[in-house]
C-alpha positions as a Python dict, from the first residue, in 0.01 Angstrom:
ca = {
    (1, 'M'): (0, 0, 0),
    (2, 'H'): (291, 228, 90),
    (3, 'I'): (269, 582, -51),
    (4, 'A'): (562, 824, -50),
    (5, 'W'): (403, 1170, -40),
    (6, 'L'): (616, 1465, -146),
    (7, 'G'): (444, 1780, -25),
    (8, 'K'): (455, 2089, 194),
    (9, 'K'): (458, 2132, 570),
    (10, 'S'): (529, 2506, 582),
    (11, 'P'): (483, 2793, 522),
    (12, 'F'): (109, 2750, 550),
    (13, 'C'): (-92, 2753, 227),
    (14, 'G'): (-360, 2552, 49),
    (15, 'N'): (-102, 2291, -53),
    (16, 'V'): (-22, 2230, 315),
    (17, 'T'): (-392, 2178, 393),
    (18, 'Y'): (-436, 1950, 91),
    (19, 'T'): (-141, 1738, 201),
    (20, 'R'): (-263, 1716, 560),
    (21, 'E'): (-620, 1625, 469),
    (22, 'V'): (-535, 1364, 205),
    (23, 'T'): (-256, 1195, 403),
    (24, 'N'): (-484, 1181, 709),
    (25, 'A'): (-755, 1021, 496),
    (26, 'L'): (-504, 766, 364),
    (27, 'L'): (-385, 684, 717),
    (28, 'D'): (-747, 645, 834),
    (29, 'R'): (-789, 386, 559),
    (30, 'S'): (-483, 194, 684),
    (31, 'Y'): (-245, 297, 406),
    (32, 'Q'): (120, 344, 499),
    (33, 'V'): (237, 699, 426),
    (34, 'S'): (589, 841, 426),
    (35, 'F'): (597, 1219, 410),
    (36, 'L'): (888, 1388, 231),
    (37, 'H'): (914, 1766, 252),
    (38, 'F'): (1166, 2048, 245),
    (39, 'A'): (1292, 2153, 588),
    (40, 'Q'): (1568, 2355, 744),
    (41, 'E'): (1762, 2234, 1045),
    (42, 'E'): (1580, 2439, 1307),
    (43, 'E'): (1229, 2335, 1204),
    (44, 'D'): (994, 2129, 1417),
    (45, 'R'): (1001, 1768, 1300),
    (46, 'T'): (656, 1666, 1426),
    (47, 'W'): (389, 1570, 1175),
    (48, 'W'): (45, 1406, 1179),
    (49, 'G'): (116, 1036, 1209),
    (50, 'C'): (343, 985, 907),
    (51, 'Q'): (702, 874, 885),
    (52, 'E'): (879, 1200, 803),
    (53, 'V'): (1175, 1249, 569),
    (54, 'P'): (1317, 1607, 556),
    (55, 'L'): (1482, 1729, 236),
    (56, 'P'): (1744, 2007, 260),
    (57, 'C'): (1662, 2349, 116),
    (58, 'L'): (1813, 2696, 99),
    (59, 'Y'): (1489, 2893, 89),
    (60, 'K'): (1117, 2830, 82),
    (61, 'S'): (803, 3040, 52),
    (62, 'Q'): (434, 2986, -17),
    (63, 'M'): (508, 2997, -388),
    (64, 'Y'): (827, 2797, -436),
    (65, 'T'): (1128, 2632, -271),
    (66, 'I'): (1497, 2640, -361),
    (67, 'P'): (1657, 2305, -267),
    (68, 'T'): (2023, 2254, -184),
    (69, 'L'): (2252, 2093, -441),
    (70, 'T'): (2235, 1765, -247),
    (71, 'A'): (1854, 1754, -221),
    (72, 'S'): (1804, 1537, -531),
    (73, 'K'): (2050, 1277, -396),
    (74, 'V'): (1875, 1278, -58),
    (75, 'L'): (1539, 1234, -232),
    (76, 'K'): (1661, 946, -447),
    (77, 'R'): (1833, 771, -157),
    (78, 'S'): (1523, 812, 61),
    (79, 'L'): (1298, 657, -203),
    (80, 'Q'): (1542, 368, -245),
    (81, 'E'): (1531, 303, 130),
    (82, 'L'): (1155, 351, 170),
    (83, 'K'): (1064, 126, -126),
    (84, 'P'): (711, 270, -164),
    (85, 'D'): (451, 127, -398),
    (86, 'L'): (369, 474, -529),
    (87, 'V'): (516, 825, -524),
    (88, 'H'): (282, 1124, -513),
    (89, 'A'): (398, 1485, -556),
    (90, 'S'): (177, 1781, -465),
    (91, 'L'): (294, 2039, -721),
    (92, 'T'): (432, 2295, -755),
    (93, 'L'): (713, 2256, -502),
    (94, 'S'): (1065, 2313, -635),
    (95, 'P'): (1296, 2246, -933),
    (96, 'L'): (1302, 1883, -816),
    (97, 'D'): (954, 1859, -969),
    (98, 'F'): (1130, 1835, -1306),
    (99, 'L'): (1367, 1557, -1191),
    (100, 'L'): (1106, 1334, -1030),
    (101, 'P'): (1004, 1148, -1350),
    (102, 'E'): (1368, 1055, -1419),
    (103, 'I'): (1432, 948, -1058),
    (104, 'C'): (1114, 739, -1037),
    (105, 'T'): (1174, 578, -1376),
    (106, 'E'): (1522, 476, -1263),
    (107, 'L'): (1378, 329, -941),
    (108, 'N'): (1082, 172, -1125),
    (109, 'L'): (828, 359, -910),
    (110, 'P'): (488, 482, -1036),
    (111, 'L'): (466, 862, -1010),
    (112, 'V'): (146, 1062, -963),
    (113, 'A'): (115, 1440, -926),
    (114, 'T'): (-159, 1672, -811),
    (115, 'F'): (-111, 1993, -1010),
    (116, 'H'): (-243, 2286, -806),
    (117, 'P'): (-156, 2608, -997),
    (118, 'P'): (-474, 2798, -1091),
    (119, 'F'): (-543, 2931, -1437),
    (120, 'D'): (-799, 3192, -1536),
    (121, 'G'): (-865, 3164, -1907),
    (122, 'K'): (-1113, 3454, -1911),
    (123, 'R'): (-867, 3732, -1828),
    (124, 'R'): (-583, 3869, -2037),
    (125, 'N'): (-347, 4032, -1791),
    (126, 'L'): (-3, 3985, -1637),
    (127, 'Q'): (-132, 3744, -1374),
    (128, 'S'): (-306, 3513, -1621),
    (129, 'G'): (0, 3531, -1849),
    (130, 'T'): (225, 3421, -1562),
    (131, 'Q'): (-15, 3138, -1479),
    (132, 'L'): (-11, 3016, -1839),
    (133, 'L'): (370, 3031, -1842),
    (134, 'T'): (374, 2797, -1539),
    (135, 'Y'): (162, 2548, -1733),
    (136, 'Q'): (386, 2576, -2039),
    (137, 'V'): (704, 2522, -1836),
    (138, 'Y'): (565, 2221, -1648),
    (139, 'A'): (387, 2053, -1940),
    (140, 'P'): (688, 1864, -2091),
    (141, 'F'): (767, 1716, -1749),
    (142, 'L'): (406, 1641, -1649),
    (143, 'A'): (385, 1438, -1970),
    (144, 'H'): (630, 1193, -1810),
    (145, 'Y'): (433, 1150, -1487),
    (146, 'D'): (218, 836, -1485),
    (147, 'R'): (-92, 1035, -1388),
    (148, 'V'): (-168, 1401, -1313),
    (149, 'I'): (-462, 1489, -1088),
    (150, 'I'): (-630, 1821, -1165),
    (151, 'F'): (-946, 1989, -1041),
    (152, 'S'): (-1142, 2113, -1341),
    (153, 'Q'): (-1217, 2070, -1708),
    (154, 'L'): (-1058, 2411, -1769),
    (155, 'Q'): (-728, 2287, -1626),
    (156, 'R'): (-752, 1976, -1841),
    (157, 'D'): (-812, 2176, -2159),
    (158, 'V'): (-518, 2408, -2087),
    (159, 'L'): (-278, 2121, -2012),
    (160, 'I'): (-378, 1933, -2326),
    (161, 'R'): (-324, 2251, -2527),
    (162, 'V'): (31, 2288, -2393),
    (163, 'G'): (122, 1925, -2461),
    (164, 'V'): (19, 1694, -2175),
    (165, 'P'): (-143, 1376, -2315),
    (166, 'D'): (-514, 1344, -2240),
    (167, 'H'): (-479, 992, -2097),
    (168, 'K'): (-236, 1117, -1831),
    (169, 'L'): (-495, 1356, -1680),
    (170, 'A'): (-749, 1270, -1410),
    (171, 'V'): (-1006, 1537, -1321),
    (172, 'I'): (-1111, 1509, -956),
    (173, 'P'): (-1315, 1819, -861),
    (174, 'N'): (-1275, 1970, -517),
    (175, 'G'): (-1530, 1839, -270),
    (176, 'V'): (-1648, 1894, 86),
    (177, 'D'): (-1625, 1651, 377),
    (178, 'V'): (-1991, 1665, 485),
    (179, 'Q'): (-1909, 1492, 813),
    (180, 'K'): (-1666, 1768, 910),
    (181, 'Y'): (-1845, 2065, 753),
    (182, 'S'): (-2215, 2043, 837),
    (183, 'P'): (-2482, 2272, 987),
    (184, 'G'): (-2465, 2322, 1361),
    (185, 'Y'): (-2440, 2579, 1636),
    (186, 'S'): (-2147, 2819, 1614),
    (187, 'Q'): (-2069, 3087, 1872),
    (188, 'F'): (-1866, 3267, 1604),
    (189, 'T'): (-2167, 3281, 1373),
    (190, 'S'): (-2391, 3388, 1659),
    (191, 'D'): (-2156, 3674, 1747),
    (192, 'L'): (-2131, 3786, 1384),
    (193, 'T'): (-2508, 3774, 1339),
    (194, 'S'): (-2550, 3998, 1644),
    (195, 'E'): (-2273, 4235, 1536),
    (196, 'F'): (-2412, 4286, 1186),
    (197, 'K'): (-2777, 4273, 1300),
    (198, 'A'): (-2853, 4003, 1044),
    (199, 'E'): (-3124, 3741, 1034),
    (200, 'R'): (-2929, 3548, 772),
    (201, 'L'): (-2551, 3553, 751),
    (202, 'F'): (-2343, 3429, 456),
    (203, 'V'): (-1967, 3388, 508),
    (204, 'Y'): (-1685, 3343, 257),
    (205, 'Q'): (-1359, 3246, 426),
    (206, 'G'): (-1046, 3203, 219),
    (207, 'R'): (-802, 3360, -20),
    (208, 'I'): (-930, 3659, -216),
    (209, 'A'): (-791, 3559, -554),
    (210, 'T'): (-918, 3526, -910),
    (211, 'E'): (-945, 3147, -902),
    (212, 'K'): (-1173, 3162, -595),
    (213, 'N'): (-1443, 3354, -789),
    (214, 'V'): (-1490, 3606, -508),
    (215, 'E'): (-1581, 3882, -754),
    (216, 'A'): (-1850, 3659, -908),
    (217, 'L'): (-1986, 3600, -557),
    (218, 'L'): (-1998, 3975, -490),
    (219, 'R'): (-2171, 4051, -821),
    (220, 'A'): (-2429, 3780, -755),
    (221, 'W'): (-2484, 3914, -405),
    (222, 'K'): (-2562, 4263, -535),
    (223, 'Q'): (-2798, 4127, -800),
    (224, 'C'): (-2990, 3914, -548),
    (225, 'N'): (-3070, 4223, -337),
    (226, 'L'): (-3168, 4021, -29),
    (227, 'G'): (-3225, 4327, 186),
    (228, 'E'): (-3087, 4459, 513),
    (229, 'S'): (-3171, 4141, 706),
    (230, 'S'): (-2912, 3941, 509),
    (231, 'K'): (-2538, 4007, 529),
    (232, 'L'): (-2236, 3873, 340),
    (233, 'V'): (-1907, 3857, 531),
    (234, 'I'): (-1576, 3814, 346),
    (235, 'A'): (-1299, 3685, 574),
    (236, 'G'): (-956, 3663, 416),
    (237, 'D'): (-683, 3838, 223),
    (238, 'G'): (-529, 3811, -119),
    (239, 'P'): (-419, 3987, -438),
    (240, 'L'): (-771, 4102, -535),
    (241, 'L'): (-858, 4265, -202),
    (242, 'A'): (-730, 4612, -291),
    (243, 'S'): (-898, 4618, -634),
    (244, 'L'): (-1236, 4492, -506),
    (245, 'K'): (-1269, 4716, -201),
    (246, 'P'): (-1346, 5040, -390),
    (247, 'F'): (-1640, 4873, -569),
    (248, 'Y'): (-1782, 4666, -283),
    (249, 'G'): (-1795, 4860, 42),
    (250, 'E'): (-1928, 4771, 384),
    (251, 'E'): (-2283, 4831, 271),
}
């Protein structure tokens, strides 16, 4: 099977990691993968074993990309030439997300998306309102994808509420590669254990954001009261860092 994967190569974010890990897994299983992504002329064109197809853009960031006016034509022409069995888009990427169903229908290509934007249904603030708006804007277009991969029942409920048909949604929870991430000796852990004088060390590494449940982890840590011999290390940055620091100090 030949899969045309529309995803991100830079700037680095979780979507980049998701694309790298899944395409590598597909290649390891002998699938053919063509990787389409937004790139500017000066960018490095090396990738991890895939045939690469750059799409022109004016600007890109971790959050979103602004394609050039010719990008949709380049995308359509590339898919015509590649003749994949399946197109997968790792959303959200750019305004081309909204054109993909029309392009793939015209080319008679099945279209699958993984929809990454988080949504916190427990909070009522500007951030959660913006997240819900993203779901509302994308819903009419996701309804025309053949299948939409999401990560939780909460995501499913929200998307159904804003108009995506239930049968289009596939919940595949995040998992861990136990071959890659397994107990073993780590000099980094050894150094941290010595530095913090801990017999047991717990480490969270990642983005400090609402959807990562870092605050829930911190509350649970305080309630467990494991004593001075156990330490929790938070390694990362994100929008919640400044608001959490005053309540959870070094102690």
